[in-house]
Amino acid sequence: MTKEEVRQAVLDIIATIAPDEDLSTINRDAPLREQAGLDSMDFLDIVMELRKRYNVDVPEKDYMELVSLNSSTNYLAPKMADK
Amino acid sequence: MAYDVAIIGAGMSGLAAGIRLAYYDKKVCILEKHSKIGGLNSYYVKGGYRLDVGLHAMTNYVSHGGRDKPMKRLLRQLRIGYDELNLSPQIRSAIRFGDTALYFTNDFPFLLSQIADKFPHQIDGFAKLLAFIKDYNELDLSIKAASTRELLGTYISDSLLTDMLLCPLMFYGNAKQGDMDLWQFVIMFKSIFLEGFARPYKGVRRILDILEKRFADNGGQLLLKKGVKRIVPEPGGAIELELEDGEVIKTGKVISSAGYLETMNLCGEKNTDAEIQPGVMSFMESIYILDKPAADFGIDDTITFFNSKNINSKNRFEYQKPDTLIDEMSGVICCPDNFDYDTPLNENIVRITNMSNSDLWDSADKETYRRQKEDAMRLSRKEAARYTGDFSSSIIFRDSFTPATIKRYTGHINGAVYGVPDKVRTGMTDIPNLFICGSDQGFLGIVGAMLSGITVANLYALK
């Protein structure tokens, strides 16, 4: 996957988890928590969806890498390069 | 291993846990001892009528928006769209203690104005209580037990107001007699007063249909008429479930919604934890179908919580197991027609719920049981008539269930609707890979039950 595809993959996952949210205006550098109304249960869901869809594991110590859309993309891109 | 996770009980919490696990490709089954799902919240057909059990209303109402609220979090976790529930909000509910009434809707400022109007000297204290409640994190699984009555005493000096506020919250979710655990009070206060009531047009079966379908679509296996007889932990951590029909199922983990003590009984364990005692709060409910709308008798409110006992004394509202068959002086009157539906429901149903003594039903022989039911229904109707008017001559169908019925269908000791008084909040047991969810984990109401299943599945079987 290219970086742009990884970004889209993360956005798709968030759209699945929070279908009522408007994701078109997301600031890529700002925390997702407030922007998409995600709580800790939802972040766990992002991790689980990554595993379910792409077989990518995010260890608990790395959860904070998912704080914004850009940090998620940067963190996941190497892991998903061959997906 | 036949399953990664086996769930005991296809009630709201078990189904929600199952949906989560199946969605994330766990091999999961739900074992339900009855031929129908729902547990405490189900429905049945009698005399050609489809009747709900349990659910009067869904609490935790949110309209569109309110994304951080429990209802929305729950739906997100289950991948259920808000519109699928087809919820209609309540019209107005009442707390009536003799001639004093407080009304509430899904618009909290309305209750505030009611209190300002009827208890003008208490409104400042109530505002402070409200600030306390809003700041309180009731979902923190590690908070210590505390007394609600003690806390209310520091903010509100008129015990009539205290009792009136507690009445709906206790009837809809308190496993304890007399007092209520503070965190449970906060959960119920938020879910009933700050959020509110709603009902799917088709009642509880709408919710159950959605859950059942979602579980099946995700690949979960629902096994009906499969009661668990014994839970046998294996060396190495796996668990064997011996079923009532002799089948044996091997599973990695078990999540039981059967109740904490009931689950321990299945393990053949004596209750070594003296702090966990069985609950005793149970109820009798009478269901009436009338030949005309309840509104014709002046029953306009969605739900009425009432108490007519010792109105002028300080011991007026006693939330406890009565010494008699039922405590007819206090109860809940629900009219499913009185929600704000797009199309009128016109079922003409009135349901009356009273606290009830399970021992007196358990010990009765068949004929006595039948007679007791008749007596209790008459008594219940007579006392409720102060708030409903006398609709006796309009009844075209009636039915009732008692603590004995609840015990038979849910397996709860004493027919205790809300389970043990002291909750096992973490959902953990002493047995590895055996967890509990549902009433005894402590998130109450239908929304709470589902959140409980989700939380336990997330923490112990997915993370």
XYZ file of C-alpha atoms in Angstrom:
546
model
C 0.000 0.000 0.000
C 1.100 3.535 -0.662
C 0.939 6.063 2.115
C -2.162 7.563 0.592
C -3.822 4.138 0.517
C -2.929 3.568 4.152
C -4.509 6.906 5.019
C -7.653 5.913 3.148
C -7.676 2.519 4.895
C -7.605 4.238 8.289
C -10.362 6.608 7.230
C -12.463 3.676 6.027
C -12.070 2.006 9.392
C -13.113 5.156 11.232
C -16.101 5.478 8.923
C -17.131 1.937 9.865
C -16.763 2.608 13.570
C -18.379 6.048 13.580
C -20.769 6.074 10.613
C -22.492 9.296 11.715
C -19.313 11.393 11.653
C -18.352 13.715 8.821
C -14.776 12.729 8.030
C -14.297 15.013 5.037
C -13.143 17.925 7.187
C -10.694 16.050 9.394
C -7.528 17.952 10.233
C -4.855 15.336 9.605
C -2.522 16.580 12.315
C -5.080 17.136 15.068
C -6.176 14.380 17.498
C -8.889 12.124 16.127
C -10.474 11.738 19.541
C -12.398 15.009 19.525
C -12.752 15.356 15.769
C -14.424 12.008 15.197
C -15.867 11.601 18.690
C -13.800 8.507 19.412
C -13.305 7.116 22.916
C -10.905 4.458 24.173
C -13.328 1.693 23.161
C -13.255 3.057 19.613
C -9.451 3.184 19.508
C -9.387 -0.458 20.513
C -11.747 -1.003 17.608
C -9.362 0.663 15.173
C -6.648 -1.720 16.329
C -8.961 -4.704 15.991
C -10.133 -3.657 12.537
C -6.507 -3.321 11.382
C -5.920 -6.878 12.498
C -9.153 -8.154 10.962
C -8.740 -6.420 7.611
C -4.971 -6.328 7.073
C -3.544 -8.724 9.615
C -1.541 -5.858 11.097
C -0.783 -5.913 14.816
C -0.526 -2.745 16.874
C 0.915 -3.550 20.318
C -0.632 -1.716 23.261
C 2.516 0.368 23.827
C 2.067 1.877 20.359
C -1.599 2.884 20.722
C -0.616 6.547 21.077
C 0.768 6.451 17.538
C -2.867 6.439 16.393
C -3.603 9.829 17.902
C -4.029 11.709 14.611
C -4.616 10.694 11.026
C -1.068 11.647 10.013
C 0.616 9.934 12.947
C -1.442 6.796 12.220
C -0.438 6.876 8.570
C 3.250 7.385 9.364
C 3.219 4.598 11.908
C 1.252 2.114 9.793
C 2.838 2.772 6.379
C 5.920 0.542 6.916
C 3.748 -2.193 8.456
C 1.319 -2.098 5.553
C 3.769 -1.522 2.690
C 3.372 -5.106 1.490
C -0.431 -5.289 1.949
C -11.373 -26.781 20.843
C -14.913 -26.353 19.559
C -15.071 -22.631 20.409
C -12.835 -19.732 21.340
C -15.603 -18.372 23.543
C -18.901 -19.823 24.742
C -21.445 -17.377 26.124
C -24.075 -18.524 28.586
C -27.441 -16.835 28.059
C -28.918 -15.075 25.012
C -30.127 -11.970 26.834
C -29.103 -8.450 25.918
C -25.614 -8.720 27.414
C -24.831 -12.177 26.004
C -25.997 -11.213 22.521
C -23.971 -7.993 22.571
C -20.840 -9.851 23.719
C -21.458 -12.451 21.022
C -21.801 -9.859 18.260
C -18.459 -8.299 19.187
C -16.638 -11.614 19.331
C -18.124 -13.005 16.133
C -17.410 -9.741 14.306
C -13.735 -10.149 15.124
C -13.742 -13.704 13.814
C -13.772 -15.509 17.134
C -15.410 -18.877 17.024
C -18.279 -18.173 19.376
C -21.550 -19.738 20.468
C -24.335 -18.559 22.731
C -25.979 -21.258 24.816
C -29.552 -20.378 25.737
C -31.547 -22.764 27.878
C -34.905 -21.566 26.604
C -36.395 -21.830 23.150
C -36.407 -18.040 22.854
C -33.826 -15.314 23.265
C -34.051 -12.207 25.418
C -33.691 -13.416 28.995
C -35.107 -10.727 31.263
C -36.274 -8.753 28.253
C -38.326 -10.918 25.983
C -41.810 -11.338 24.617
C -44.425 -14.026 24.326
C -47.704 -14.702 22.611
C -50.825 -15.418 24.618
C -54.474 -15.175 23.670
C -53.364 -13.997 20.247
C -51.542 -11.001 21.748
C -47.837 -10.347 21.561
C -46.706 -9.155 24.953
C -43.381 -7.742 26.105
C -41.644 -8.884 29.259
C -39.158 -6.667 31.011
C -38.764 -3.663 28.803
C -41.131 -0.796 29.589
C -38.878 1.629 27.800
C -35.332 1.931 26.664
C -33.412 4.337 28.827
C -30.446 6.444 27.650
C -32.449 8.119 24.900
C -30.495 10.283 22.517
C -31.817 11.897 19.412
C -29.396 12.260 16.523
C -26.103 13.637 17.790
C -24.965 12.984 21.359
C -22.103 10.894 20.070
C -20.377 10.385 23.430
C -23.535 9.049 25.094
C -23.856 5.359 26.111
C -26.542 4.607 23.514
C -24.374 5.879 20.663
C -21.241 4.175 21.951
C -23.156 0.948 22.177
C -24.521 1.177 18.664
C -21.085 2.019 17.287
C -19.562 -1.010 18.961
C -22.243 -3.290 17.535
C -22.176 -1.625 14.097
C -25.887 -0.939 14.366
C -27.247 2.224 12.816
C -29.225 4.494 15.119
C -32.185 4.542 12.739
C -32.475 0.746 12.743
C -33.872 0.892 16.289
C -36.740 3.066 15.119
C -37.026 4.730 18.509
C -39.896 6.963 19.519
C -39.364 9.219 22.538
C -41.640 9.221 25.567
C -44.369 11.850 25.798
C -44.046 12.592 29.503
C -43.543 10.493 32.608
C -44.622 11.125 36.169
C -43.459 10.550 39.712
C -46.572 10.716 41.862
C -46.620 10.489 45.627
C -50.246 11.023 46.592
C -51.124 14.520 45.462
C -47.547 15.619 44.828
C -46.344 15.071 41.281
C -43.109 15.671 39.429
C -43.172 15.246 35.682
C -40.221 14.631 33.407
C -39.602 14.331 29.699
C -36.501 13.753 27.591
C -35.804 17.459 27.978
C -34.044 17.763 31.340
C -34.773 21.481 31.923
C -38.433 20.501 32.201
C -37.688 18.440 35.324
C -35.578 21.311 36.672
C -38.504 23.693 36.314
C -40.783 21.161 37.995
C -38.454 20.973 40.985
C -38.050 24.758 41.111
C -41.828 25.044 41.105
C -42.701 22.338 43.638
C -39.598 22.342 45.835
C -38.369 25.964 45.590
C -36.143 25.629 48.659
C -34.345 22.619 47.223
C -33.431 23.898 43.793
C -29.986 25.226 44.793
C -29.088 21.920 46.437
C -30.389 20.068 43.406
C -28.198 22.153 41.107
C -25.169 21.178 43.211
C -26.197 17.535 43.105
C -26.432 17.818 39.369
C -22.889 19.198 39.118
C -21.671 16.280 41.237
C -23.449 13.765 39.008
C -22.140 15.274 35.792
C -18.562 15.112 37.096
C -18.825 11.550 38.320
C -17.235 8.839 36.180
C -19.571 5.929 36.782
C -17.873 3.751 34.198
C -14.634 3.577 36.185
C -14.570 -0.079 37.218
C -12.485 0.655 40.314
C -14.685 3.158 42.199
C -15.555 2.315 45.800
C -19.072 1.597 47.044
C -20.877 4.537 48.664
C -24.389 5.323 49.912
C -26.726 7.295 47.687
C -29.052 8.331 50.512
C -26.081 9.732 52.425
C -24.963 11.751 49.434
C -28.465 13.024 48.681
C -28.774 14.092 52.322
C -25.885 16.518 51.853
C -27.639 18.302 48.972
C -31.355 17.913 49.597
C -33.044 18.482 52.939
C -36.623 17.569 51.988
C -36.908 13.772 52.157
C -40.018 13.857 49.972
C -37.914 15.095 47.070
C -35.204 12.526 47.822
C -37.756 9.718 47.771
C -39.388 10.995 44.604
C -36.055 11.163 42.788
C -35.050 7.698 43.974
C -38.355 6.026 43.096
C -37.908 5.666 39.310
C -34.175 5.020 39.564
C -34.673 2.235 42.093
C -37.576 0.578 40.298
C -35.614 0.546 37.051
C -32.317 -0.735 38.255
C -31.612 -1.180 41.956
C -30.637 -4.602 43.246
C -30.229 -3.331 46.818
C -32.903 -2.846 49.451
C -33.404 0.585 51.029
C -30.367 2.339 49.634
C -28.598 2.320 46.296
C -24.932 2.144 45.403
C -23.810 5.617 44.397
C -22.326 4.612 41.043
C -25.563 2.795 40.169
C -27.532 5.873 41.150
C -25.395 8.001 38.850
C -25.817 5.543 35.973
C -29.578 5.500 36.436
C -29.896 9.254 36.991
C -28.050 9.967 33.764
C -29.847 7.296 31.789
C -33.363 8.247 32.954
C -33.388 11.947 33.885
C -30.569 13.381 31.786
C -31.133 11.170 28.738
C -34.616 9.689 28.969
C -37.041 7.088 27.676
C -37.841 5.819 24.214
C -39.349 2.705 22.708
C -39.002 0.944 19.375
C -42.402 0.822 17.691
C -42.466 -2.946 17.924
C -41.090 -3.066 21.447
C -38.372 -5.362 22.652
C -38.642 -7.780 19.731
C -37.306 -5.106 17.408
C -34.107 -4.943 19.436
C -33.853 -8.706 19.786
C -34.405 -9.250 16.050
C -31.582 -6.835 15.225
C -29.205 -8.433 17.713
C -30.002 -11.978 16.644
C -29.522 -11.168 12.979
C -26.298 -9.260 13.580
C -24.885 -12.161 15.585
C -25.786 -14.685 12.874
C -24.493 -12.426 10.064
C -21.171 -12.140 11.880
C -20.908 -15.928 11.975
C -21.900 -16.613 15.574
C -23.797 -19.734 16.512
C -26.954 -19.404 18.586
C -27.862 -22.669 20.291
C -31.358 -22.693 21.791
C -32.651 -25.183 24.380
C -29.073 -25.723 25.451
C -28.971 -25.271 29.203
C -25.600 -25.555 30.903
C -25.490 -28.083 33.723
C -21.881 -27.815 34.776
C -18.850 -25.630 34.115
C -15.707 -27.716 34.395
C -12.350 -25.905 34.262
C -9.657 -28.050 32.680
C -5.987 -28.094 33.613
C -4.300 -25.775 31.125
C -7.085 -23.198 31.175
C -9.686 -24.502 28.747
C -13.223 -25.055 30.004
C -15.684 -27.869 29.420
C -19.377 -27.162 29.521
C -21.662 -30.064 30.310
C -25.084 -29.364 28.909
C -28.414 -30.507 30.308
C -28.930 -32.784 27.301
C -25.641 -34.565 27.939
C -23.599 -32.859 25.244
C -20.151 -31.602 26.206
C -18.697 -28.460 24.656
C -15.054 -27.527 24.910
C -14.163 -23.855 24.818
C -11.224 -21.554 25.474
C -13.196 -19.007 27.448
C -16.641 -18.652 28.958
C -18.602 -15.434 29.421
C -21.629 -16.106 31.570
C -24.639 -13.833 31.826
C -26.420 -16.276 34.137
C -25.623 -14.218 37.234
C -22.553 -14.391 39.481
C -23.841 -16.797 42.108
C -25.756 -18.818 39.513
C -22.523 -19.186 37.543
C -20.590 -20.197 40.655
C -23.280 -22.811 41.320
C -22.674 -24.234 37.848
C -19.004 -24.560 38.782
C -20.015 -26.526 41.858
C -18.306 -23.870 43.964
C -19.580 -22.925 47.358
C -19.936 -19.178 47.648
C -16.717 -18.437 49.469
C -17.059 -14.716 48.928
C -19.338 -13.769 51.798
C -19.645 -10.247 50.403
C -21.686 -11.486 47.487
C -25.134 -12.360 48.756
C -28.109 -13.171 46.540
C -30.443 -10.329 45.621
C -34.044 -10.342 46.831
C -35.662 -7.545 44.841
C -38.277 -9.064 42.615
C -41.473 -7.900 41.024
C -44.917 -8.927 39.949
C -46.274 -7.416 36.777
C -49.876 -7.398 35.588
C -50.615 -6.750 31.931
C -54.050 -5.528 30.891
C -55.481 -5.038 27.445
C -58.419 -2.657 27.468
C -61.287 -2.203 25.045
C -60.329 1.441 24.565
C -57.192 3.590 24.864
C -55.718 4.108 28.323
C -55.937 7.824 27.571
C -59.739 7.495 27.848
C -59.212 6.793 31.543
C -56.973 9.815 31.870
C -53.733 7.830 31.629
C -51.802 10.233 29.411
C -48.324 9.718 30.785
C -45.844 7.264 29.344
C -44.681 5.853 32.654
C -45.925 6.682 36.144
C -43.852 5.834 39.203
C -46.034 6.049 42.258
C -46.018 5.716 45.996
C -49.072 6.163 48.180
C -47.621 4.944 51.467
C -47.158 7.137 54.553
C -47.030 10.219 52.391
C -46.443 12.466 55.384
C -43.936 10.323 57.206
C -40.233 9.995 56.532
C -40.520 6.272 55.813
C -42.786 6.727 52.852
C -40.984 5.088 49.968
C -39.616 1.734 51.020
C -37.771 -0.016 48.261
C -37.548 -3.463 49.776
C -38.889 -6.981 49.592
C -42.401 -6.773 51.090
C -43.681 -9.177 53.761
C -46.803 -9.637 51.683
C -47.302 -10.989 48.146
C -46.866 -7.533 46.676
C -46.392 -3.984 47.885
C -49.447 -2.572 46.181
C -48.852 0.900 47.639
C -45.945 1.564 45.350
C -45.265 0.676 41.751
C -44.838 1.515 38.101
C -47.600 2.002 35.542
C -46.544 1.786 31.916
C -48.622 2.563 28.825
C -46.741 1.472 25.706
C -49.221 3.453 23.573
C -48.053 6.698 25.168
C -44.845 7.228 23.228
C -44.537 9.807 20.482
C -44.920 7.395 17.543
C -45.330 8.432 13.928
C -48.275 6.026 13.683
C -50.381 5.446 16.820
C -49.771 2.027 18.390
C -53.341 1.478 19.671
C -52.525 -1.655 21.652
C -54.517 -0.334 24.632
C -52.109 -2.000 27.047
C -51.570 -0.987 30.670
C -48.837 -2.684 32.669
C -48.560 -2.377 36.434
C -45.425 -3.491 38.294
C -45.133 -3.920 42.067
C -42.380 -5.137 44.367
C -43.066 -8.708 45.349
C -41.985 -11.388 47.813
C -40.567 -14.398 45.960
C -40.796 -16.817 48.930
C -44.577 -16.526 49.063
C -44.866 -17.525 45.412
C -42.298 -20.315 45.605
C -44.023 -22.038 48.506
C -47.527 -21.950 46.994
C -49.114 -25.056 45.468
C -50.695 -24.732 42.054
C -54.177 -23.779 43.231
C -52.898 -21.336 45.855
C -50.560 -19.797 43.299
C -53.446 -19.184 40.919
C -55.582 -17.658 43.663
C -52.699 -15.512 44.909
C -52.250 -14.162 41.415
C -55.911 -13.156 41.241
C -55.774 -11.516 44.664
C -52.548 -9.667 43.964
C -53.760 -8.403 40.600
C -56.973 -7.074 42.127
C -55.081 -5.381 44.950
C -52.511 -3.906 42.606
C -55.192 -2.516 40.306
C -57.188 -1.089 43.186
C -54.266 0.911 44.600
C -53.000 2.001 41.196
C -56.510 3.286 40.407
C -55.655 6.413 42.377
C -53.423 7.276 39.405
C -55.027 5.353 36.546
C -58.712 5.613 37.261
C -60.772 2.438 37.450
C -60.455 0.577 34.166
C -61.668 -2.780 35.524
C -64.802 -2.940 33.401
C -62.802 -2.348 30.205
C -60.374 -5.263 30.541
C -60.588 -7.676 27.601
C -57.422 -9.630 28.333
C -55.065 -9.891 31.253
C -52.012 -11.798 32.277
C -49.405 -11.523 34.966
C -46.013 -12.792 35.924
C -44.534 -13.225 39.366
C -41.082 -13.702 40.918
C -41.611 -17.445 40.351
C -42.060 -16.817 36.616
C -38.923 -14.689 36.528
C -36.996 -17.408 38.332
C -38.232 -20.055 35.922
C -37.271 -18.112 32.827
C -34.053 -16.447 33.929
C -32.697 -18.847 36.532
C -32.076 -15.875 38.847
C -32.004 -16.880 42.514
C -35.115 -15.425 44.258
C -36.303 -14.180 40.868
C -34.070 -11.188 41.655
C -34.540 -9.077 38.555
C -31.456 -6.916 39.081
C -29.260 -9.689 40.459
C -26.875 -9.443 43.406
C -26.857 -6.225 45.489
C -23.070 -5.954 45.405
C -21.833 -6.048 41.847
C -18.790 -7.813 40.446
C -17.758 -4.813 38.428
C -14.597 -6.205 36.886
C -16.527 -9.179 35.470
C -13.770 -11.478 36.709
C -14.193 -14.675 38.700
C -11.638 -16.787 40.597
C -11.649 -19.266 37.752
C -9.278 -18.493 34.876
C -11.029 -17.798 31.570
C -14.468 -17.588 33.189
C -16.022 -14.118 33.170
C -19.439 -12.701 33.922
C -21.464 -10.027 32.186
C -24.979 -8.652 32.526
C -26.891 -7.587 35.641
C -24.289 -8.820 38.115
C -21.478 -6.956 36.405
C -23.569 -3.912 37.106
C -24.342 -1.792 34.048
C -28.120 -1.828 34.241
C -31.031 -1.300 31.923
C -31.087 -2.619 28.381
C -28.414 -0.220 27.184
C -26.343 -0.984 30.269
C -26.718 -4.731 29.790
C -25.473 -4.503 26.222
C -22.570 -2.249 27.256
C -21.703 -4.795 29.922
C -21.464 -7.591 27.350
C -19.370 -5.392 25.072
C -17.036 -4.275 27.854
C -16.404 -7.802 29.113
C -15.893 -9.150 25.578
C -13.468 -6.311 24.786
C -11.467 -6.612 27.989
C -11.144 -10.353 28.302
C -11.658 -11.942 24.912
C -10.541 -9.412 22.301
C -7.870 -7.089 23.627
